[in-house]
XYZ file of C-alpha atoms in Angstrom:
257
model
C 27.775 -2.469 -101.079
C 25.849 -5.212 -99.192
C 25.172 -2.847 -96.371
C 23.795 -0.192 -98.805
C 21.606 -2.791 -100.613
C 20.176 -4.142 -97.272
C 19.502 -0.495 -96.102
C 17.696 0.274 -99.367
C 15.673 -2.966 -99.091
C 14.857 -2.282 -95.470
C 13.488 1.176 -96.343
C 11.480 -0.115 -99.223
C 9.848 -2.889 -96.932
C 9.078 -0.577 -94.186
C 7.587 2.078 -96.705
C 5.403 -0.628 -98.201
C 4.129 -1.742 -94.927
C 3.340 1.749 -93.728
C 1.641 2.723 -97.030
C -0.433 -0.651 -96.722
C -1.478 0.251 -93.260
C -2.401 3.871 -93.922
C -4.197 3.024 -97.257
C -6.582 0.616 -95.645
C -6.698 2.516 -92.298
C -10.578 1.696 -92.028
C -9.441 -1.933 -91.619
C -6.110 -1.572 -89.827
C -6.734 1.345 -87.449
C -10.395 1.865 -86.822
C -11.572 -1.676 -85.811
C -9.192 -2.052 -82.859
C -9.988 1.537 -81.823
C -13.618 0.695 -81.705
C -13.067 -2.625 -79.972
C -10.946 -1.032 -77.172
C -13.368 1.869 -76.727
C -16.166 -0.875 -75.993
C -13.651 -2.603 -73.660
C -13.289 0.638 -71.502
C -17.014 1.231 -71.613
C -18.128 -2.304 -70.556
C -15.251 -3.541 -68.423
C -13.810 -0.388 -67.225
C -16.968 1.720 -66.639
C -19.842 -0.466 -66.081
C -18.200 -3.594 -64.495
C -15.451 -1.441 -62.990
C -17.845 0.310 -60.731
C -18.806 -2.822 -59.041
C -15.224 -4.104 -58.745
C -13.817 -0.806 -57.264
C -10.067 -0.686 -56.667
C -7.425 -3.203 -57.671
C -3.734 -3.020 -56.177
C -4.674 0.516 -55.062
C -5.862 1.921 -58.226
C -9.265 2.544 -59.854
C -10.180 -0.416 -61.920
C -10.238 1.611 -65.117
C -6.731 2.733 -64.400
C -5.576 -0.811 -63.670
C -6.903 -2.369 -66.978
C -5.850 0.561 -69.162
C -2.087 -0.557 -69.636
C -3.258 -4.123 -70.291
C -5.782 -3.089 -73.001
C -3.097 -0.802 -74.597
C -0.663 -3.747 -74.583
C -3.181 -6.057 -75.900
C -3.811 -3.844 -78.916
C -0.153 -3.485 -79.649
C 0.288 -7.350 -79.533
C -2.719 -8.206 -81.735
C -1.941 -5.572 -84.346
C 1.752 -6.301 -84.553
C 1.147 -9.963 -85.029
C -1.790 -9.431 -87.438
C 0.101 -7.029 -89.666
C 3.087 -9.401 -90.313
C 1.181 -12.541 -90.873
C -1.210 -11.005 -93.309
C 1.557 -9.119 -95.028
C 4.071 -11.821 -95.560
C 1.439 -14.584 -96.319
C -0.097 -12.157 -98.867
C 3.407 -12.048 -100.323
C 3.426 -15.762 -100.506
C 0.013 -16.112 -101.958
C 0.706 -13.416 -104.543
C 4.072 -15.146 -105.513
C 6.107 -12.028 -105.203
C 7.913 -13.330 -102.165
C 10.236 -14.941 -104.557
C 11.324 -11.464 -105.857
C 12.494 -10.699 -102.332
C 14.322 -14.028 -101.958
C 16.298 -13.707 -105.213
C 17.171 -10.119 -104.696
C 20.591 -8.989 -103.187
C 18.767 -8.310 -100.005
C 19.569 -10.578 -97.049
C 16.944 -12.886 -95.411
C 17.643 -10.997 -92.177
C 16.665 -7.705 -93.760
C 13.458 -9.424 -95.134
C 12.540 -10.398 -91.548
C 13.601 -7.047 -90.016
C 11.774 -5.110 -92.550
C 8.390 -6.938 -92.053
C 8.873 -6.768 -88.348
C 9.432 -3.195 -88.395
C 6.204 -2.750 -90.375
C 4.349 -4.726 -87.741
C 5.821 -2.778 -84.901
C 4.910 0.536 -86.475
C 1.272 -0.602 -86.853
C 1.265 -1.949 -83.339
C 2.597 1.444 -81.946
C 0.142 3.439 -84.109
C -2.824 1.507 -82.752
C -1.306 1.466 -79.217
C -0.969 5.232 -79.376
C -4.574 5.624 -80.475
C -5.798 3.341 -77.811
C -3.856 5.416 -75.298
C -5.646 8.586 -76.319
C -8.860 6.729 -76.060
C -7.872 5.607 -72.477
C -7.153 9.110 -71.417
C -10.763 9.867 -72.296
C -11.895 7.455 -69.639
C -9.201 7.758 -66.976
C -5.960 9.521 -65.960
C -2.643 7.742 -66.640
C 0.646 9.246 -65.342
C 3.643 7.375 -66.682
C 5.872 6.499 -63.729
C 8.742 4.978 -65.532
C 8.880 6.103 -69.174
C 11.914 4.219 -70.250
C 10.431 0.832 -69.010
C 6.968 1.698 -70.620
C 8.413 2.486 -74.032
C 11.050 -0.324 -74.105
C 8.629 -3.057 -73.011
C 5.801 -2.053 -75.547
C 8.569 -2.016 -78.222
C 9.974 -5.604 -77.191
C 6.559 -7.035 -76.922
C 5.517 -5.700 -80.413
C 8.799 -7.213 -81.874
C 7.999 -10.643 -80.189
C 4.549 -10.836 -81.790
C 5.580 -9.477 -85.016
C 8.320 -12.219 -85.318
C 5.720 -14.887 -84.164
C 3.328 -13.497 -86.904
C 6.169 -14.214 -89.382
C 6.493 -17.697 -88.219
C 2.623 -18.143 -88.684
C 2.950 -16.720 -92.198
C 5.799 -18.957 -93.200
C 3.960 -22.175 -92.246
C 0.384 -20.967 -93.542
C -0.661 -22.710 -96.602
C -4.092 -21.017 -96.848
C -5.806 -17.849 -95.469
C -7.668 -20.078 -92.832
C -4.224 -20.853 -91.432
C -3.439 -17.289 -90.560
C -6.380 -17.130 -88.086
C -5.870 -20.345 -86.266
C -3.101 -19.074 -83.911
C -4.750 -15.693 -83.185
C -8.037 -17.329 -82.344
C -7.004 -20.489 -80.419
C -3.578 -19.358 -78.957
C -3.158 -15.592 -78.887
C -6.434 -14.517 -77.749
C -6.700 -16.971 -74.717
C -3.169 -16.190 -73.670
C -4.005 -12.406 -73.831
C -7.059 -12.776 -71.777
C -5.278 -14.907 -69.249
C -2.245 -12.573 -69.135
C -3.365 -10.302 -66.417
C -5.004 -7.644 -68.546
C -8.227 -7.516 -66.468
C -7.002 -8.864 -63.043
C -4.060 -9.211 -60.756
C -2.879 -12.830 -60.465
C -2.681 -12.443 -56.731
C -6.478 -12.960 -56.932
C -6.023 -16.509 -58.185
C -5.381 -19.654 -56.144
C -1.753 -20.490 -55.655
C -1.774 -23.331 -58.188
C -3.222 -21.086 -60.889
C -0.770 -18.437 -60.000
C 2.059 -20.750 -60.775
C 0.379 -21.890 -64.086
C -0.006 -18.147 -65.190
C 3.806 -17.709 -64.846
C 4.099 -19.918 -68.000
C 2.175 -17.228 -69.965
C 4.761 -14.820 -71.640
C 2.115 -12.130 -72.050
C 1.655 -11.937 -68.293
C 5.226 -10.563 -68.241
C 4.709 -8.083 -70.916
C 1.578 -6.826 -69.516
C 2.728 -6.434 -66.011
C 6.041 -4.823 -67.004
C 4.101 -2.263 -69.107
C 1.652 -1.722 -66.182
C 4.578 -1.176 -63.904
C 6.042 1.494 -66.324
C 2.699 3.404 -66.193
C 1.319 2.778 -62.646
C 4.365 1.492 -60.742
C 2.709 -1.759 -59.857
C 3.370 -5.331 -60.980
C 2.807 -8.852 -60.190
C 6.086 -10.080 -61.320
C 9.792 -9.128 -61.190
C 10.612 -6.638 -63.846
C 13.993 -8.069 -64.447
C 12.477 -11.469 -65.222
C 9.989 -9.865 -67.566
C 13.018 -8.295 -69.522
C 14.873 -11.497 -69.583
C 12.079 -13.561 -70.839
C 10.891 -11.230 -73.446
C 14.588 -10.720 -74.796
C 14.919 -14.505 -74.995
C 11.740 -14.697 -77.004
C 13.039 -11.904 -79.317
C 16.394 -13.780 -79.952
C 14.813 -17.328 -80.308
C 11.998 -16.054 -82.731
C 14.405 -14.188 -84.886
C 16.788 -17.186 -85.133
C 13.821 -19.471 -85.885
C 12.628 -17.188 -88.713
C 16.101 -16.799 -90.148
C 16.621 -20.565 -90.166
C 13.172 -21.010 -91.902
C 13.955 -18.545 -94.645
C 17.552 -19.961 -95.218
C 16.102 -23.381 -95.612
C 13.138 -22.255 -97.619
C 10.630 -24.102 -95.369
C 7.045 -23.124 -96.297
C 8.281 -21.127 -99.182
C 10.115 -23.324 -101.823
C 8.126 -26.316 -101.229
């Protein structure tokens, strides 16, 4: 019975999230597509001509996987933080908490919605990238699995942000002051081999670096870091963030206060 109830709850949450994304597609799908198009034009086309090759690839090819991953990360995060905080603000999060649905299902349902939006935007950005350069996926399994894991990580992180947020301004603090700097310093536009040794070591503390490089390895076959380490670190983040979110919901932190 519990399994059936949770399955129905999960499907309902995912359906709600998908309808929400599709209904306001002008806000959820179009802006990131336009932003990434500008990145390709400015960084890839105009600046890329001056840079030339990087790690044996045309600069446009080199940054394409990073830009795709960046769009997936930001949209997975943004979807969950806005959706769950909206439920808190609208006072209908209590309906989910008192339902027979488990807290784990609430988390997984929202994360699945964030992942779906991230992958939708990532797919659209990939199509845009193909209009500027050629991409041939070298390792399809690594490509898909890493983009999926990265999307899950930041959807879970968005859930944490939503739990602690008390006003709408709070849901923009982490994306602005944490997520954006980490993304730009995560090897999207450059190889860390170009950095001085000290800053190369500092960069290794950035989890986005592992996601971007593993995804780039899946598409182009080149990476600045070991793929095994990337999977280990990303998997640890998935487990740790899910456990944290479950603990927060079970204790009612940020919700019942």
